[in-house]
Amino acid sequence: KQEVTQIPAALSVPEGENLVLNCSFTDSAIYNLQWFRQDPGKGLTSLLLIQSSQREQTSGRLNASLDKSSGRSTLYIAASQPGDSATYLCAVRGGNNRLAFGKGNQVVVIP
Amino acid sequence: DTGVSQNPRHKITKRGQNVTFRCDPISEHNRLYWYRQTLGQGPEFLTYFQNEAQLEKSRLLSDRFSAERPKGSFSTLEIQRTEQGDSAMYLCASSLVQGSYEQYFGPGTRLTVT
């Protein structure tokens, strides 16, 4: 069974600092990995998807890397803003087509 | 392009009642997924459809749960004889069966069983 772990569970950073969120997974046989953002009481917004053959993806201030062989992904958010405050979820898709999620990184950006 | 929609957004019910949720996927997406999320946890997979066929069900989906996608478009998730442990956010997602299979999520239905 795929296990996904996200560290740290929660963090607070001052505005302008870079954010580094970590995700690890136990089974490296994945098709892709998605990073999502979730605001309190809301659904999930897809931020980035990395295919298993890719090493990284970038979108604006967001950059996600993938090291499939070691079972790790990192989401970098540059120059954080208060609007980045949310929970960030990492999910991996294996051969069974379901997404396996971590518990999330709860981020607070302090103005 | 209207994303994934879910109705109702909130549902409060008494223990023992039946509830039904609806999900409308992105129009050209032929895969539809249901997940459940409890407080402080990541979403957990329940089931998924490809067109009208239900291809996989999690062991989390007890006999009290049933999902349908009769015409390969919208889907319904019914919970019979609700229990307090069913209180959660029920999330629906859809994707294409090609390319990246990227899943797009709806806003969720929050169920509270009293």
Coordinates of N, CA, C and O in Angstrom, one line a residue, chain A:
Chain A
K1 N 0.8 -1.2 0.0 CA 0.0 0.0 0.0 C 0.9 1.2 0.0 O 1.8 1.3 0.8
Q2 N 0.6 2.2 -0.9 CA 1.3 3.4 -1.0 C 1.1 4.3 0.3 O 0.0 4.6 0.7
E3 N 2.2 4.7 0.9 CA 2.1 5.7 2.0 C 2.8 7.0 1.6 O 3.9 7.0 1.2
V4 N 2.1 8.1 1.9 CA 2.6 9.4 1.5 C 2.7 10.2 2.8 O 1.7 10.3 3.6
T5 N 3.9 10.8 3.0 CA 4.2 11.6 4.2 C 4.6 13.0 3.8 O 5.4 13.2 2.9
Q6 N 4.0 14.0 4.5 CA 4.4 15.3 4.3 C 5.0 16.0 5.5 O 4.4 15.9 6.6
I7 N 6.1 16.6 5.4 CA 6.8 17.2 6.5 C 7.2 18.6 6.1 O 7.7 18.8 4.9
P8 N 7.1 19.7 6.9 CA 6.4 19.6 8.2 C 4.9 19.6 8.2 O 4.4 20.0 7.1
A9 N 4.2 19.2 9.2 CA 2.8 19.2 9.2 C 2.2 20.6 9.1 O 1.2 20.9 8.5
A10 N 3.0 21.5 9.8 CA 2.5 22.9 9.9 C 3.8 23.8 9.9 O 4.8 23.4 10.5
L11 N 3.7 25.0 9.3 CA 4.8 25.9 9.4 C 4.3 27.4 9.2 O 3.3 27.6 8.5
S12 N 5.0 28.3 9.9 CA 4.7 29.7 9.7 C 5.9 30.4 9.2 O 7.0 30.1 9.8
V13 N 5.8 31.3 8.3 CA 6.9 32.0 7.7 C 6.5 33.5 7.6 O 5.4 33.8 7.3
P14 N 7.5 34.4 7.7 CA 7.2 35.8 7.4 C 7.1 36.0 5.9 O 7.7 35.3 5.1
E15 N 6.3 37.0 5.6 CA 6.1 37.3 4.2 C 7.4 37.6 3.5 O 8.3 38.2 4.0
G16 N 7.5 37.1 2.3 CA 8.7 37.3 1.5 C 9.7 36.2 1.6 O 10.6 36.0 0.7
E17 N 9.6 35.3 2.6 CA 10.5 34.2 2.6 C 10.1 33.1 1.7 O 8.9 33.0 1.3
N18 N 11.0 32.3 1.3 CA 10.7 31.1 0.4 C 10.2 30.0 1.2 O 10.7 29.7 2.3
L19 N 9.2 29.3 0.7 CA 8.6 28.1 1.3 C 9.2 26.8 0.7 O 9.3 26.7 -0.5
V20 N 9.5 25.8 1.6 CA 9.9 24.5 1.1 C 9.1 23.5 1.8 O 9.1 23.3 3.0
L21 N 8.3 22.8 1.0 CA 7.4 21.7 1.5 C 7.9 20.4 0.9 O 8.1 20.2 -0.3
N22 N 7.9 19.4 1.8 CA 8.5 18.1 1.5 C 7.4 17.0 1.5 O 6.5 17.0 2.3
C23 N 7.5 16.1 0.5 CA 6.6 15.0 0.4 C 7.4 13.7 0.1 O 8.4 13.8 -0.7
S24 N 7.1 12.6 0.8 CA 7.8 11.4 0.5 C 6.8 10.3 0.3 O 5.7 10.3 0.9
F25 N 7.1 9.3 -0.5 CA 6.2 8.2 -0.8 C 7.0 6.9 -0.8 O 8.2 6.8 -1.1
T26 N 6.3 5.8 -0.4 CA 7.0 4.5 -0.2 C 7.2 3.7 -1.4 O 8.1 2.9 -1.5
D27 N 6.3 3.8 -2.4 CA 6.3 2.9 -3.6 C 6.7 3.8 -4.7 O 5.9 4.7 -5.1
S28 N 7.8 3.6 -5.3 CA 8.3 4.5 -6.4 C 7.7 4.2 -7.8 O 7.9 4.9 -8.7
A29 N 6.8 3.1 -7.8 CA 6.2 2.8 -9.1 C 4.9 3.7 -9.3 O 3.8 3.3 -9.1
I30 N 5.2 5.0 -9.6 CA 4.1 5.9 -9.7 C 4.1 6.4 -11.2 O 5.1 6.4 -11.9
Y31 N 2.9 6.9 -11.6 CA 2.7 7.5 -12.9 C 3.0 9.0 -12.9 O 3.5 9.6 -13.8
N32 N 2.4 9.6 -11.8 CA 2.7 11.0 -11.7 C 2.4 11.5 -10.3 O 2.0 10.7 -9.4
L33 N 2.7 12.7 -10.0 CA 2.6 13.3 -8.7 C 1.9 14.7 -8.8 O 2.3 15.4 -9.7
Q34 N 0.9 14.9 -8.0 CA 0.3 16.2 -8.1 C 0.4 17.0 -6.8 O 0.3 16.3 -5.7
W35 N 0.6 18.2 -6.8 CA 0.5 19.1 -5.7 C -0.8 19.9 -5.8 O -1.1 20.5 -6.8
F36 N -1.5 20.0 -4.6 CA -2.8 20.7 -4.6 C -2.7 21.7 -3.5 O -2.0 21.6 -2.5
R37 N -3.6 22.7 -3.6 CA -3.8 23.7 -2.5 C -5.2 23.5 -2.0 O -6.2 23.3 -2.8
Q38 N -5.4 23.6 -0.7 CA -6.8 23.5 -0.2 C -6.9 24.6 0.9 O -6.2 24.7 1.8
D39 N -7.9 25.5 0.7 CA -8.3 26.5 1.6 C -9.3 25.9 2.6 O -10.0 25.0 2.3
P40 N -9.4 26.5 3.8 CA -10.3 25.9 4.8 C -11.7 25.6 4.3 O -12.3 26.6 3.8
G41 N -12.2 24.4 4.5 CA -13.6 24.1 4.1 C -13.8 24.1 2.6 O -15.0 24.0 2.2
K42 N -12.8 24.1 1.8 CA -13.0 24.1 0.4 C -12.4 22.9 -0.3 O -11.8 22.0 0.4
G43 N -12.7 22.8 -1.6 CA -12.1 21.7 -2.4 C -10.6 21.9 -2.7 O -10.0 22.8 -2.1
L44 N -10.1 21.1 -3.6 CA -8.7 21.1 -3.9 C -8.5 21.8 -5.2 O -9.2 21.5 -6.2
T45 N -7.4 22.6 -5.3 CA -7.0 23.2 -6.5 C -5.7 22.7 -6.9 O -4.7 22.7 -6.2
S46 N -5.6 22.1 -8.2 CA -4.4 21.5 -8.6 C -3.4 22.6 -9.0 O -3.7 23.6 -9.6
L47 N -2.2 22.5 -8.4 CA -1.1 23.5 -8.6 C -0.2 23.0 -9.7 O 0.1 23.8 -10.7
L48 N 0.4 21.8 -9.6 CA 1.4 21.3 -10.5 C 1.2 19.8 -10.6 O 0.9 19.1 -9.6
L49 N 1.5 19.3 -11.8 CA 1.5 17.8 -12.0 C 2.9 17.5 -12.6 O 3.3 18.1 -13.6
I50 N 3.5 16.5 -12.0 CA 4.8 16.1 -12.6 C 4.7 14.6 -13.0 O 4.3 13.7 -12.2
Q51 N 5.0 14.4 -14.3 CA 5.0 13.0 -14.7 C 6.2 12.2 -14.2 O 7.2 12.8 -13.8
S52 N 6.1 10.9 -14.1 CA 7.1 10.1 -13.5 C 8.5 10.3 -14.2 O 9.5 10.1 -13.7
S53 N 8.4 10.6 -15.5 CA 9.6 10.8 -16.3 C 10.2 12.2 -16.2 O 11.3 12.4 -16.7
Q54 N 9.5 13.1 -15.5 CA 10.0 14.4 -15.4 C 10.8 14.6 -14.0 O 10.5 13.9 -13.1
R55 N 11.6 15.6 -14.0 CA 12.3 15.9 -12.7 C 11.7 17.1 -12.0 O 11.9 17.3 -10.8
E56 N 11.1 18.1 -12.8 CA 10.5 19.2 -12.2 C 9.5 19.9 -13.1 O 9.5 19.6 -14.3
Q57 N 8.7 20.7 -12.4 CA 7.7 21.5 -13.1 C 7.6 22.9 -12.5 O 7.8 23.0 -11.2
T58 N 7.4 23.9 -13.3 CA 7.3 25.3 -12.7 C 6.1 25.9 -13.2 O 5.7 25.8 -14.4
S59 N 5.5 26.8 -12.3 CA 4.4 27.6 -12.7 C 4.5 28.9 -11.8 O 4.2 28.8 -10.6
G60 N 4.9 29.9 -12.5 CA 5.0 31.2 -11.7 C 6.0 31.1 -10.6 O 7.1 30.7 -10.8
R61 N 5.5 31.4 -9.4 CA 6.4 31.3 -8.2 C 6.6 29.9 -7.7 O 7.3 29.7 -6.7
L62 N 5.9 29.0 -8.3 CA 5.9 27.6 -7.8 C 6.8 26.7 -8.6 O 6.9 26.8 -9.8
N63 N 7.6 25.9 -7.9 CA 8.5 24.9 -8.6 C 8.4 23.6 -7.8 O 8.5 23.6 -6.6
A64 N 8.1 22.5 -8.5 CA 8.0 21.2 -7.8 C 9.1 20.3 -8.5 O 9.2 20.3 -9.7
S65 N 9.8 19.6 -7.6 CA 10.8 18.6 -8.1 C 10.3 17.2 -7.7 O 9.6 17.0 -6.8
L66 N 10.8 16.3 -8.5 CA 10.5 14.9 -8.2 C 11.8 14.0 -8.4 O 12.4 14.1 -9.4
D67 N 12.0 13.2 -7.3 CA 13.1 12.2 -7.4 C 12.4 10.9 -7.1 O 12.2 10.5 -6.0
K68 N 12.0 10.3 -8.2 CA 11.1 9.1 -8.1 C 11.9 7.9 -7.4 O 11.3 7.2 -6.6
S69 N 13.1 7.8 -7.8 CA 13.9 6.6 -7.2 C 14.0 6.7 -5.7 O 14.0 5.6 -5.0
S70 N 14.1 7.9 -5.1 CA 14.2 8.0 -3.7 C 12.8 8.3 -3.1 O 12.7 8.4 -1.8
G71 N 11.8 8.4 -3.9 CA 10.4 8.6 -3.3 C 10.2 9.9 -2.7 O 9.6 10.0 -1.6
R72 N 10.7 11.0 -3.4 CA 10.6 12.3 -2.7 C 10.2 13.4 -3.8 O 10.5 13.3 -4.9
S73 N 9.4 14.4 -3.3 CA 9.1 15.5 -4.1 C 9.2 16.7 -3.1 O 8.9 16.6 -1.9
T74 N 9.5 17.9 -3.7 CA 9.6 19.1 -3.0 C 8.9 20.2 -3.7 O 9.0 20.3 -4.9
L75 N 8.1 20.9 -3.0 CA 7.4 22.1 -3.6 C 8.0 23.4 -3.0 O 8.1 23.5 -1.8
Y76 N 8.5 24.2 -3.9 CA 9.1 25.5 -3.5 C 8.2 26.6 -3.9 O 7.7 26.7 -5.0
I77 N 7.9 27.5 -3.0 CA 7.1 28.7 -3.3 C 8.0 29.9 -3.0 O 8.4 30.1 -1.8
A78 N 8.3 30.6 -4.0 CA 9.2 31.8 -3.9 C 8.5 33.0 -3.4 O 7.3 33.2 -3.7
A79 N 9.2 33.8 -2.6 CA 8.7 35.1 -2.1 C 7.3 35.0 -1.6 O 6.3 35.6 -2.2
S80 N 7.1 34.2 -0.5 CA 5.7 33.9 -0.1 C 4.9 35.2 0.2 O 5.5 36.2 0.6
Q81 N 3.6 35.1 0.1 CA 2.6 36.2 0.3 C 1.6 35.7 1.3 O 1.3 34.5 1.3
P82 N 0.9 36.6 2.0 CA -0.2 36.1 2.9 C -1.2 35.3 2.2 O -1.8 34.4 2.7
G83 N -1.5 35.6 0.9 CA -2.4 34.8 0.1 C -2.0 33.4 -0.1 O -2.8 32.6 -0.6
D84 N -0.8 33.0 0.2 CA -0.3 31.6 0.0 C -0.7 30.8 1.2 O -0.5 29.6 1.2
S85 N -1.2 31.4 2.3 CA -1.7 30.7 3.4 C -2.8 29.7 3.1 O -3.8 30.1 2.6
A86 N -2.5 28.4 3.3 CA -3.4 27.3 2.9 C -2.8 26.0 3.4 O -1.7 26.0 3.9
T87 N -3.5 24.9 3.1 CA -2.9 23.6 3.2 C -2.5 23.1 1.9 O -3.3 23.2 0.9
Y88 N -1.3 22.5 1.8 CA -0.8 22.0 0.5 C -0.7 20.5 0.6 O -0.1 20.0 1.5
L89 N -1.3 19.8 -0.3 CA -1.4 18.4 -0.3 C -0.6 17.8 -1.5 O -0.7 18.3 -2.6
C90 N 0.1 16.7 -1.2 CA 0.8 16.0 -2.2 C 0.1 14.7 -2.5 O -0.4 14.1 -1.5
A91 N 0.0 14.3 -3.7 CA -0.8 13.0 -4.1 C 0.0 12.3 -5.2 O 0.4 13.0 -6.1
V92 N 0.1 11.0 -5.1 CA 0.7 10.2 -6.1 C -0.3 9.3 -6.8 O -1.2 8.8 -6.1
R93 N -0.1 9.1 -8.0 CA -1.0 8.2 -8.8 C -0.2 7.0 -9.2 O 0.8 7.1 -9.9
G94 N -0.7 5.8 -8.8 CA -0.1 4.6 -9.1 C -0.8 3.8 -10.2 O -1.7 4.4 -10.8
G95 N -0.5 2.6 -10.4 CA -1.2 1.8 -11.4 C -2.6 1.5 -11.2 O -3.3 1.2 -12.1
N96 N -3.1 1.7 -10.0 CA -4.5 1.5 -9.7 C -5.4 2.7 -10.0 O -6.6 2.7 -9.6
N97 N -4.8 3.7 -10.5 CA -5.5 4.9 -10.9 C -6.0 5.8 -9.8 O -6.5 6.9 -10.1
R98 N -5.9 5.4 -8.6 CA -6.4 6.2 -7.5 C -5.2 7.1 -7.1 O -4.0 6.8 -7.3
L99 N -5.6 8.3 -6.5 CA -4.5 9.2 -5.9 C -4.4 8.8 -4.4 O -5.4 8.6 -3.7
A100 N -3.2 8.7 -4.0 CA -2.9 8.5 -2.6 C -2.3 9.8 -2.0 O -1.3 10.3 -2.6
F101 N -2.9 10.3 -1.0 CA -2.6 11.7 -0.5 C -1.8 11.6 0.8 O -2.0 10.7 1.6
G102 N -1.0 12.6 1.0 CA -0.5 12.9 2.3 C -1.5 13.7 3.2 O -2.6 14.0 2.7
K103 N -1.1 14.0 4.4 CA -2.0 14.7 5.3 C -1.9 16.2 5.1 O -2.8 17.0 5.6
G104 N -0.9 16.7 4.4 CA -0.8 18.1 4.0 C 0.2 18.8 4.8 O 0.6 18.4 5.9
N105 N 0.6 19.9 4.3 CA 1.5 20.9 5.0 C 0.6 22.2 5.2 O 0.2 22.8 4.2
Q106 N 0.3 22.5 6.4 CA -0.5 23.7 6.7 C 0.4 24.9 6.8 O 1.3 25.0 7.7
V107 N 0.2 25.9 6.0 CA 1.1 27.0 5.8 C 0.4 28.3 6.3 O -0.7 28.6 5.8
V108 N 1.1 29.1 7.1 CA 0.7 30.4 7.4 C 1.8 31.4 7.1 O 2.9 31.2 7.5
V109 N 1.5 32.4 6.2 CA 2.4 33.4 5.9 C 2.1 34.7 6.6 O 1.0 35.2 6.5
I110 N 3.0 35.1 7.5 CA 2.7 36.2 8.4 C 3.1 37.6 7.7 O 4.2 37.7 7.3
P111 N 2.1 38.5 7.6 CA 2.4 39.8 7.0 C 3.5 40.6 7.7 O 3.6 40.5 8.9

